[in-house]
Tab-separated table of C-alpha atoms in Angstrom:
chain	number	residue	atom	x	y	z
F	241	MET	CA	-0.296	-0.010	-0.022
F	242	ALA	CA	2.696	2.174	0.180
F	243	CYS	CA	3.938	2.066	-3.168
F	244	GLN	CA	0.265	3.035	-4.416
F	245	HIS	CA	0.453	6.065	-1.662
F	246	ARG	CA	3.274	7.075	-3.395
F	247	SER	CA	2.117	7.105	-6.871
F	248	LEU	CA	-0.848	8.548	-5.969
F	249	THR	CA	1.167	11.573	-4.509
F	250	ARG	CA	3.612	11.456	-7.720
F	251	ARG	CA	0.179	12.076	-9.873
F	252	ALA	CA	-1.168	14.638	-7.481
F	253	ARG	CA	1.623	16.861	-7.851
F	254	ARG	CA	2.040	16.465	-11.647
F	255	ARG	CA	-1.588	17.489	-11.720
F	256	ARG	CA	-0.685	20.475	-9.675
F	257	ARG	CA	2.129	21.699	-12.014
F	258	ARG	CA	0.531	21.701	-15.230
F	259	PRO	CA	-1.660	24.730	-14.381
F	260	THR	CA	1.593	26.240	-13.756
F	261	ARG	CA	3.435	25.545	-17.037
F	262	LEU	CA	0.459	26.319	-18.845
F	263	ARG	CA	0.244	29.782	-16.983
F	264	ARG	CA	4.048	30.344	-17.447
F	265	THR	CA	3.578	29.109	-21.063
F	266	ALA	CA	1.290	31.669	-22.076
F	267	LEU	CA	2.572	34.390	-20.070
F	268	SER	CA	5.822	33.793	-21.957
F	269	LEU	CA	4.135	33.960	-25.288
F	270	GLY	CA	1.888	36.488	-24.599
F	271	VAL	CA	5.321	38.752	-23.824
F	272	LEU	CA	6.988	37.765	-26.980
F	273	ALA	CA	4.081	38.650	-28.877
F	274	LEU	CA	4.034	42.041	-27.260
F	275	SER	CA	7.390	42.839	-27.488
F	276	GLN	CA	7.367	41.748	-31.196
F	277	ALA	CA	4.010	43.533	-31.969
F	278	GLY	CA	6.472	46.932	-29.996
F	279	VAL	CA	9.461	46.234	-32.702
F	280	THR	CA	7.019	46.349	-35.641
F	281	LEU	CA	5.077	49.388	-34.510
F	282	ALA	CA	8.370	51.159	-33.302
F	283	ALA	CA	10.435	50.524	-36.718
F	284	PHE	CA	7.232	51.989	-38.937
F	285	GLY	CA	7.310	55.076	-36.329
F	286	THR	CA	10.805	55.988	-36.884
F	287	GLN	CA	10.759	55.393	-40.922
F	288	VAL	CA	7.574	57.902	-40.581
F	289	VAL	CA	9.085	60.300	-38.749
F	290	LEU	CA	12.804	60.248	-40.767
F	291	ALA	CA	10.858	60.504	-44.163
F	292	ARG	CA	9.354	63.984	-42.256
F	293	VAL	CA	12.772	65.249	-41.300
F	294	LEU	CA	15.325	64.191	-43.418
F	295	PRO	CA	15.201	65.621	-47.298
F	296	LEU	CA	13.660	62.901	-49.629
F	297	ALA	CA	17.023	61.698	-51.363
F	298	GLU	CA	18.733	61.171	-47.726
F	299	PHE	CA	16.302	59.172	-46.257
F	300	GLY	CA	15.741	56.914	-49.352
F	301	PHE	CA	19.736	56.733	-49.300
F	302	LEU	CA	19.567	55.618	-45.585
F	303	MET	CA	16.534	53.298	-45.776
F	304	THR	CA	18.682	51.570	-49.070
F	305	VAL	CA	21.579	50.837	-46.666
F	306	LEU	CA	19.504	49.699	-43.634
F	307	SER	CA	17.567	47.231	-46.021
F	308	LEU	CA	21.081	45.753	-47.285
F	309	ILE	CA	22.260	45.264	-43.664
F	310	SER	CA	19.032	43.398	-42.785
F	311	VAL	CA	19.198	41.147	-45.773
F	312	THR	CA	23.138	40.666	-45.247
F	313	ALA	CA	22.960	39.951	-41.775
F	314	PRO	CA	21.451	36.936	-41.412
F	315	ILE	CA	24.840	35.682	-43.762
F	316	ALA	CA	26.615	36.091	-41.030
F	317	VAL	CA	24.487	34.110	-38.460
F	318	ALA	CA	24.536	31.398	-40.802
F	319	GLY	CA	21.847	29.928	-38.846
F	320	VAL	CA	23.903	29.502	-35.759
F	321	PRO	CA	20.950	30.123	-33.200
F	322	GLU	CA	18.665	27.613	-35.025
F	323	LEU	CA	21.218	25.040	-34.502
F	324	TRP	CA	22.016	25.541	-30.786
F	325	LEU	CA	17.836	25.187	-30.374
F	326	GLN	CA	18.429	22.005	-31.958
F	327	VAL	CA	21.583	20.355	-30.748
F	328	PHE	CA	20.786	21.345	-27.059
F	329	GLY	CA	17.525	20.262	-27.445
F	330	ARG	CA	18.854	16.789	-28.727
F	331	GLU	CA	22.328	16.264	-27.052
F	332	GLY	CA	22.116	18.353	-23.718
F	333	ALA	CA	25.145	19.485	-21.881
F	334	GLY	CA	27.186	17.754	-25.077
F	335	ALA	CA	26.251	20.452	-27.241
F	336	PHE	CA	28.791	22.924	-25.529
F	337	GLY	CA	31.454	21.261	-28.100
F	338	TRP	CA	29.616	23.693	-30.749
F	339	VAL	CA	29.320	26.824	-28.955
F	340	ARG	CA	32.904	28.275	-29.158
F	341	ARG	CA	33.395	27.381	-32.927
F	342	SER	CA	29.949	28.840	-34.263
F	343	LEU	CA	30.682	31.607	-32.228
F	344	TRP	CA	33.823	32.292	-34.029
F	345	MET	CA	32.193	31.633	-37.212
F	346	VAL	CA	29.556	34.369	-36.420
F	347	LEU	CA	31.966	36.734	-35.244
F	348	GLY	CA	34.062	36.114	-38.139
F	349	GLY	CA	31.221	36.411	-40.652
F	350	SER	CA	30.040	39.582	-39.166
F	351	VAL	CA	33.298	41.299	-38.748
F	352	ALA	CA	33.874	40.462	-42.648
F	353	LEU	CA	30.436	41.795	-43.641
F	354	SER	CA	31.345	45.028	-41.588
F	355	ALA	CA	34.487	45.443	-43.313
F	356	VAL	CA	32.817	45.161	-46.919
F	357	LEU	CA	30.607	47.879	-46.041
F	358	ALA	CA	32.798	49.805	-44.245
F	359	GLY	CA	35.700	49.652	-47.261
F	360	TRP	CA	32.549	50.540	-49.440
F	361	GLY	CA	32.212	53.660	-47.700
F	362	LEU	CA	35.907	54.286	-47.772
F	363	LEU	CA	35.920	53.958	-51.884
F	364	GLU	CA	33.412	56.362	-51.678
F	365	GLY	CA	35.251	58.848	-49.887
F	366	ALA	CA	34.963	59.033	-45.833
F	367	GLY	CA	34.452	62.617	-46.242
F	368	THR	CA	31.232	62.383	-48.302
F	369	THR	CA	28.132	61.931	-46.736
F	370	HIS	CA	27.202	58.583	-48.251
F	371	GLY	CA	30.597	57.438	-47.411
F	372	ALA	CA	30.698	58.398	-43.937
F	373	VAL	CA	27.243	56.937	-43.714
F	374	ARG	CA	28.131	53.589	-44.753
F	375	ILE	CA	30.892	53.311	-42.584
F	376	MET	CA	29.138	54.045	-39.249
F	377	LEU	CA	26.207	51.857	-39.945
F	378	ALA	CA	28.580	49.079	-40.417
F	379	SER	CA	28.477	48.454	-36.745
F	380	VAL	CA	24.479	47.604	-37.090
F	381	VAL	CA	25.578	44.137	-38.740
F	382	LEU	CA	27.424	43.299	-35.483
F	383	ALA	CA	24.486	44.424	-33.492
F	384	GLN	CA	22.041	41.988	-35.428
F	385	SER	CA	24.167	39.213	-34.908
F	386	ALA	CA	24.892	39.748	-31.304
F	387	ALA	CA	21.188	40.494	-30.949
F	388	ALA	CA	20.204	36.842	-32.451
F	389	VAL	CA	22.980	34.987	-30.532
F	390	ALA	CA	21.908	36.284	-26.985
F	391	ALA	CA	18.196	35.776	-28.177
F	392	SER	CA	19.202	31.902	-28.819
F	393	VAL	CA	20.815	31.679	-25.123
F	394	LEU	CA	18.119	33.450	-23.502
F	395	GLN	CA	15.430	31.178	-24.959
F	396	LEU	CA	17.384	28.114	-24.029
F	397	GLN	CA	18.085	29.315	-20.214
F	398	GLY	CA	14.029	29.776	-20.393
F	399	ARG	CA	14.338	33.869	-19.833
F	400	TYR	CA	11.886	35.048	-22.252
F	401	THR	CA	11.070	38.370	-20.797
F	402	ALA	CA	14.661	39.023	-21.372
F	403	VAL	CA	14.549	38.035	-24.604
F	404	ALA	CA	11.470	40.752	-25.437
F	405	VAL	CA	13.724	43.279	-23.518
F	406	LEU	CA	16.214	42.776	-25.955
F	407	GLN	CA	14.300	42.986	-28.713
F	408	LEU	CA	12.656	46.203	-27.611
F	409	LEU	CA	16.278	47.986	-26.392
F	410	PRO	CA	17.756	48.752	-30.030
F	411	GLN	CA	14.160	50.067	-31.078
F	412	LEU	CA	14.137	52.124	-27.923
F	413	GLY	CA	17.247	53.577	-28.737
F	414	ARG	CA	16.726	54.674	-32.442
F	415	ILE	CA	13.452	56.384	-31.352
F	416	ALA	CA	15.573	58.146	-28.812
F	417	VAL	CA	17.766	58.987	-32.076
F	418	VAL	CA	14.685	59.844	-34.076
F	419	GLY	CA	13.613	62.306	-31.499
F	420	LEU	CA	16.651	64.050	-31.402
F	421	ALA	CA	16.918	64.348	-35.241
F	422	TRP	CA	13.179	65.737	-34.930
F	423	TRP	CA	14.064	68.298	-32.573
F	424	LEU	CA	17.657	69.889	-33.242
F	425	PRO	CA	17.366	68.554	-36.217
F	426	LEU	CA	19.800	66.449	-37.443
F	427	PRO	CA	21.344	64.872	-40.705
F	428	VAL	CA	21.276	62.169	-42.211
F	429	SER	CA	25.172	61.416	-40.726
F	430	GLY	CA	23.901	62.480	-37.469
F	431	VAL	CA	21.080	59.775	-37.710
F	432	ALA	CA	23.711	57.204	-38.681
F	433	LEU	CA	25.984	58.083	-35.912
F	434	GLY	CA	23.167	57.483	-33.322
F	435	TYR	CA	22.176	54.269	-34.863
F	436	ALA	CA	26.010	53.127	-34.647
F	437	ALA	CA	25.822	54.070	-31.093
F	438	VAL	CA	22.652	52.043	-30.050
F	439	ALA	CA	24.270	49.351	-32.585
F	440	LEU	CA	27.186	48.966	-30.151
F	441	LEU	CA	25.320	49.745	-27.021
F	442	THR	CA	23.546	46.457	-28.022
F	443	VAL	CA	26.766	44.544	-28.527
F	444	VAL	CA	27.704	45.316	-25.069
F	445	THR	CA	23.986	44.117	-23.560
F	446	CYS	CA	24.610	41.064	-25.193
F	447	VAL	CA	27.906	39.877	-24.132
F	448	PRO	CA	27.197	38.869	-20.786
F	449	ALA	CA	24.345	36.980	-21.239
F	450	ILE	CA	26.628	34.637	-24.103
F	451	ARG	CA	29.192	34.871	-21.799
F	452	PRO	CA	28.262	31.625	-19.482
F	453	PHE	CA	27.950	29.874	-22.536
F	454	TRP	CA	31.347	30.444	-24.253
F	455	ARG	CA	32.546	29.028	-20.293
F	456	GLY	CA	30.457	26.482	-20.909
F	457	ARG	CA	28.940	27.007	-17.569
F	458	THR	CA	25.314	27.619	-17.645
F	459	ARG	CA	21.154	26.796	-16.305
F	460	LEU	CA	19.337	25.358	-19.225
F	461	GLU	CA	15.649	25.433	-19.082
F	462	GLY	CA	14.172	22.162	-17.274
F	463	HIS	CA	17.929	20.952	-16.539
F	464	GLY	CA	19.141	23.528	-14.054
F	465	LEU	CA	22.821	24.374	-13.658
F	466	VAL	CA	24.901	22.383	-16.229
F	467	GLU	CA	28.606	22.297	-17.297
F	468	ALA	CA	30.291	21.060	-20.662
F	469	GLY	CA	31.211	17.512	-20.486
F	470	SER	CA	28.605	16.541	-17.540
F	471	PRO	CA	25.464	14.650	-18.331
F	472	VAL	CA	22.426	16.451	-18.377
F	473	PRO	CA	19.532	14.938	-16.540
F	474	PRO	CA	15.778	14.647	-17.684
F	475	ARG	CA	13.420	17.596	-17.547
F	476	TRP	CA	12.328	19.386	-14.485
F	477	GLY	CA	16.144	17.753	-13.359
F	478	ARG	CA	15.529	14.614	-12.022
F	479	TRP	CA	16.608	11.398	-12.879
F	480	PRO	CA	14.210	8.995	-13.759
F	481	ARG	CA	12.670	6.557	-11.023
F	482	PRO	CA	11.748	2.419	-11.072
F	483	ARG	CA	8.924	1.754	-13.114
F	484	ARG	CA	5.802	0.411	-11.307
F	485	ARG	CA	6.261	-3.237	-12.126
F	486	SER	CA	9.898	-3.114	-10.556
F	487	CYS	CA	8.467	-1.351	-7.327
F	488	TRP	CA	5.752	-4.296	-7.190
F	489	ALA	CA	8.547	-6.693	-7.688
F	490	THR	CA	10.977	-5.408	-4.907
F	491	CYS	CA	8.232	-4.031	-2.091
F	492	SER	CA	6.493	-7.185	-0.175
F	493	THR	CA	4.410	-5.322	1.523
F	494	CYS	CA	2.698	-4.767	-1.528
F	495	TRP	CA	1.745	-8.225	-1.896
F	496	ALA	CA	0.098	-8.967	1.735
């Protein structure tokens, strides 16, 4: 009877956890949805304000460079955030062997694309407006790559609120730059300089989130604290217990 009591107790605990897990999941999805909606609205609003502040030719040139960066930045990341989500879900702590090599690849690709964009600006002339804008906006490539990798790390840690904050911070910085451009006003080179400062602050913000994965010691959602090379227990950090059959076979009081 003792085994039956323990089994019923475990079932009751699982039933109590289900509503809590559902609430946490719903809350995380809601926060991410709101942050994504905020990012979309902020990007649209900043473009509308810049279209009114900057001359038409300068606004078109700025949007062209930013669109080019948005298209080429995923090439630098090379699908590493999605790879981490897959290998950590499949291999657990054994996936730390992928981290440093993939980070070096992302860093190399981001620096290469930034160098290409900055070199393009130098060829056009650092003293010209278009050349200076290209050189300053080269840092946005690094910021987008760092934000993508940091978001993957935070998802593996189950810190979805931090993911939402990470998505909103660059847009809030750009809103501040656009507001300053509306108030002063600023030329297109001043807006590009502000965007570059926001990008560098984004990189600095992402480094502390990525550092635990580089060191190979962090907390994974459902597993607790893990280290590189250590076995990861199943979900909720517990090792599997004996099945009911083995319990009935070994407990003599259950047959009485």
